[in-house]
Coordinates of C-alpha atoms in Angstrom, one line a residue:
X1 CA 0.0 0.0 0.0
X2 CA 1.3 3.5 -0.7
X3 CA 2.0 5.6 2.4
X4 CA -0.4 8.4 3.3
X5 CA 2.0 10.8 5.0
X6 CA 5.1 8.6 5.3
X7 CA 7.2 11.2 3.4
X8 CA 6.1 14.1 5.6
X9 CA 9.1 15.8 7.2
X10 CA 7.6 15.7 10.7
X11 CA 6.8 12.0 10.4
X12 CA 10.4 11.3 9.4
X13 CA 11.6 13.3 12.4
X14 CA 9.4 11.4 14.7
X15 CA 10.7 8.0 13.3
X16 CA 14.3 9.2 13.7
X17 CA 13.6 10.3 17.3
X18 CA 12.0 7.0 18.2
X19 CA 14.8 5.0 16.6
X20 CA 17.5 7.0 18.5
X21 CA 15.6 6.5 21.8
X22 CA 14.9 2.8 21.2
X23 CA 18.4 2.1 19.8
X24 CA 17.5 1.1 16.2
X25 CA 14.6 0.8 13.7
X26 CA 14.3 -2.8 14.8
X27 CA 13.6 -1.5 18.3
X28 CA 10.2 -0.2 17.3
X29 CA 8.8 -3.7 17.4
X30 CA 7.2 -4.4 20.8
X31 CA 6.6 -0.7 21.5
X32 CA 3.1 0.5 22.4
X33 CA 2.2 4.0 21.2
X34 CA -0.7 6.3 21.5
X35 CA -1.5 9.1 19.0
X36 CA -3.5 11.7 20.9
X37 CA -6.1 13.7 18.9
X38 CA -5.2 11.7 15.8
X39 CA -7.6 13.4 13.4
X40 CA -8.0 11.0 10.4
X41 CA -5.4 8.5 11.6
X42 CA -2.5 9.3 9.2
X43 CA 0.2 9.5 11.8
X44 CA -1.2 6.5 13.7
X45 CA -1.0 4.5 10.5
X46 CA 2.6 5.4 9.7
X47 CA 3.7 4.5 13.3
X48 CA 1.9 1.1 12.9
X49 CA 3.6 0.6 9.6
X50 CA 6.9 0.9 11.5
X51 CA 5.9 -2.1 13.6
X52 CA 4.6 -0.5 16.8
X53 CA 1.3 -1.3 18.4
X54 CA -0.7 2.0 18.0
X55 CA -3.8 3.3 19.5
X56 CA -5.2 6.5 17.8
X57 CA -7.6 8.5 20.0
X58 CA -9.9 11.0 18.4
X59 CA -12.8 12.9 19.9
X60 CA -14.7 14.2 16.8
X61 CA -17.1 11.6 15.3
X62 CA -16.5 12.7 11.7
X63 CA -12.7 12.3 12.0
X64 CA -13.2 9.0 13.9
X65 CA -15.3 7.6 11.0
X66 CA -12.3 8.3 8.7
X67 CA -10.0 6.6 11.2
X68 CA -12.2 3.5 10.9
X69 CA -11.9 3.6 7.1
X70 CA -8.1 3.7 7.5
X71 CA -8.2 0.7 9.9
X72 CA -10.5 -1.3 7.6
X73 CA -8.6 -0.5 4.4
X74 CA -5.1 -1.2 5.6
X75 CA -5.9 -4.1 8.0
X76 CA -2.9 -3.7 10.2
X77 CA -3.3 -5.9 13.3
X78 CA -1.4 -3.5 15.5
X79 CA -3.5 -0.5 14.6
X80 CA -6.7 0.5 16.4
X81 CA -8.7 3.6 17.0
X82 CA -10.8 4.8 19.9
X83 CA -13.4 7.6 19.9
X84 CA -12.9 9.4 23.1
X85 CA -12.0 12.9 24.5
X86 CA -8.3 12.5 25.2
X87 CA -8.8 14.1 28.6
X88 CA -10.7 10.9 29.6
X89 CA -7.8 8.5 28.9
X90 CA -6.7 6.7 32.1
X91 CA -3.9 4.2 32.8
X92 CA -6.3 1.9 34.6
X93 CA -8.7 1.6 31.7
X94 CA -6.5 2.1 28.6
X95 CA -3.0 1.1 29.9
X96 CA 0.3 2.8 29.6
X97 CA 2.5 3.5 26.6
X98 CA 6.1 3.5 25.6
X99 CA 5.5 6.3 23.1
X100 CA 3.1 9.2 23.4
X101 CA 2.5 11.4 20.4
X102 CA 0.9 14.7 21.2
X103 CA 1.0 16.6 17.9
X104 CA -1.2 19.6 17.3
X105 CA -3.3 19.0 20.4
X106 CA -2.0 20.7 23.6
X107 CA -2.6 24.2 22.3
X108 CA -6.3 23.4 21.9
X109 CA -6.8 22.8 25.7
X110 CA -7.9 25.3 28.3
X111 CA -6.0 23.4 31.0
X112 CA -2.8 22.1 29.3
X113 CA -1.1 21.6 32.7
X114 CA -3.5 18.9 34.0
X115 CA -3.2 17.2 30.6
X116 CA 0.6 17.1 31.0
X117 CA 0.0 15.4 34.3
X118 CA -2.3 12.9 32.5
X119 CA 0.3 12.2 29.8
X120 CA 2.9 11.6 32.5
X121 CA 0.6 9.1 34.1
X122 CA 0.0 7.3 30.7
X123 CA 3.8 7.3 29.9
X124 CA 5.7 4.2 31.1
X125 CA 8.9 4.9 33.1
X126 CA 11.6 5.8 30.5
X127 CA 9.0 6.2 27.8
X128 CA 9.0 8.9 25.2
X129 CA 6.7 11.9 24.7
X130 CA 6.9 13.7 21.4
X131 CA 5.2 17.1 21.7
X132 CA 4.4 19.4 18.7
X133 CA 2.7 22.5 19.9
X134 CA 2.2 26.2 19.6
X135 CA 3.7 28.2 22.5
X136 CA 2.9 31.7 23.6
X137 CA 5.3 34.5 22.5
X138 CA 7.1 35.7 25.6
X139 CA 7.0 39.4 24.9
X140 CA 5.1 41.9 22.8
X141 CA 7.8 42.1 20.1
X142 CA 7.6 38.3 19.6
X143 CA 3.8 38.6 19.5
X144 CA 3.8 41.2 16.8
X145 CA 6.3 39.2 14.7
X146 CA 4.0 36.1 14.7
X147 CA 0.7 35.2 13.0
X148 CA -1.5 35.1 16.0
X149 CA -1.3 38.6 17.5
X150 CA -5.0 39.3 16.9
X151 CA -6.1 36.1 18.7
X152 CA -3.8 36.0 21.7
X153 CA -4.3 37.8 24.9
X154 CA -1.7 39.7 26.9
X155 CA 0.6 37.6 29.0
X156 CA -1.3 36.1 32.0
X157 CA -0.5 33.8 34.9
X158 CA -2.1 30.4 35.2
X159 CA -2.2 29.1 38.7
X160 CA -2.1 25.3 39.4
X161 CA -1.3 23.2 42.4
X162 CA 2.1 22.6 40.8
X163 CA 3.0 26.3 40.4
X164 CA 2.2 29.4 38.4
X165 CA 2.8 29.4 34.7
X166 CA 2.9 32.3 32.2
X167 CA 1.1 32.2 28.9
X168 CA -1.6 33.7 26.7
X169 CA -5.2 32.8 26.0
X170 CA -6.1 31.9 22.4
X171 CA -9.6 32.4 21.0
X172 CA -10.7 29.0 19.6
X173 CA -14.2 29.9 18.4
X174 CA -17.1 32.2 19.0
X175 CA -20.8 31.4 18.7
X176 CA -22.7 28.1 18.9
X177 CA -21.4 26.9 15.5
X178 CA -17.8 27.6 16.1
X179 CA -17.0 24.3 17.8
X180 CA -17.9 22.5 14.6
X181 CA -14.9 24.0 12.9
X182 CA -12.5 21.1 12.1
X183 CA -9.5 22.9 13.6
X184 CA -11.2 24.2 16.7
X185 CA -11.0 22.9 20.2
X186 CA -13.6 20.4 21.5
X187 CA -15.7 21.9 24.3
X188 CA -13.7 25.0 25.2
X189 CA -14.0 28.3 23.4
X190 CA -10.5 29.4 24.3
X191 CA -7.3 27.6 25.0
X192 CA -4.2 28.5 27.0
X193 CA -0.8 28.6 25.4
X194 CA 2.1 28.5 27.9
X195 CA 5.4 30.3 27.0
X196 CA 8.3 28.0 26.2
X197 CA 9.8 28.5 29.7
X198 CA 6.5 27.7 31.3
X199 CA 6.0 24.6 29.2
X200 CA 9.5 23.3 30.1
X201 CA 8.8 24.0 33.8
X202 CA 5.4 22.3 33.6
X203 CA 6.8 19.2 31.9
X204 CA 9.3 18.9 34.7
X205 CA 6.6 19.5 37.3
X206 CA 4.5 16.7 35.8
X207 CA 7.3 14.2 36.2
X208 CA 9.0 14.2 32.8
X209 CA 12.8 14.4 32.7
X210 CA 15.5 14.7 30.1
X211 CA 13.5 17.3 28.1
X212 CA 14.8 18.3 24.7
X213 CA 13.8 20.9 22.1
X214 CA 14.1 19.2 18.7
X215 CA 15.2 20.7 15.4
X216 CA 15.9 19.1 12.0
X217 CA 12.6 19.1 10.1
X218 CA 13.8 21.4 7.4
X219 CA 16.9 23.7 6.8
X220 CA 17.7 25.2 10.2
X221 CA 17.5 28.8 9.1
X222 CA 14.1 28.3 7.6
X223 CA 13.0 26.3 10.6
X224 CA 14.0 29.0 13.0
X225 CA 12.1 31.6 10.9
X226 CA 9.0 29.4 10.7
X227 CA 9.0 28.8 14.4
X228 CA 9.1 32.5 15.1
X229 CA 6.3 33.2 12.7
X230 CA 4.1 30.4 13.9
X231 CA 5.1 30.3 17.6
X232 CA 5.6 26.6 17.4
X233 CA 8.1 24.0 18.6
X234 CA 8.9 20.3 18.8
X235 CA 9.8 18.9 22.2
X236 CA 10.8 15.4 23.5
X237 CA 10.6 14.4 27.1
X238 CA 11.3 11.1 28.9
X239 CA 8.8 9.7 31.4
X240 CA 9.9 9.6 34.9
X241 CA 7.5 7.2 36.6
X242 CA 9.2 5.1 39.2
X243 CA 12.3 4.7 37.0

């Protein structure tokens, strides 16, 4: 079967990251992965094609139906999908994972910090989190240089039982029909984007360790420019657990 997104730069980066963490491409076999907010299942499929057991989790019914089509068409025994709000995943009901893929999801949540705690609980000791997310510009100059100045609030503090974290609120949608937009959040009209410093602190507070910022998707100069423009970054963190 031809790949759906197998040649995508981000997918290749994720594969390389997993291979370095596991020791080799052969090390992918036996790994259990979860793809959070998997949309139509393309990334889940590519990870299953690498030999991993993959659970794709998607909250929107329309997207989930497309995931089912992917599952039925390709018939990979290690690929399955679940329709569920990712905030309802629990280790007791759904198990734990060697690899957690959180790509394009965290910035849609109004409480990203409790979700980091949830991912830490789902991650096996020594497991790998690959996080692709927007982050809040740390100052007004950075805000003005980016694409989201008109949708992001001034810097605010978000207080949790693990600490106080700086960031900006992002307007997801307005009006009763806004939630139906395919790229909008599910259930919350605004989301909170932590700054990069706040995100790193929150990852550590949730129990992740050995936290890295990852580059290498495209030419480094272009990548730096794109990250400034879109206020986005790739991060890898290792699960602490009891290990």
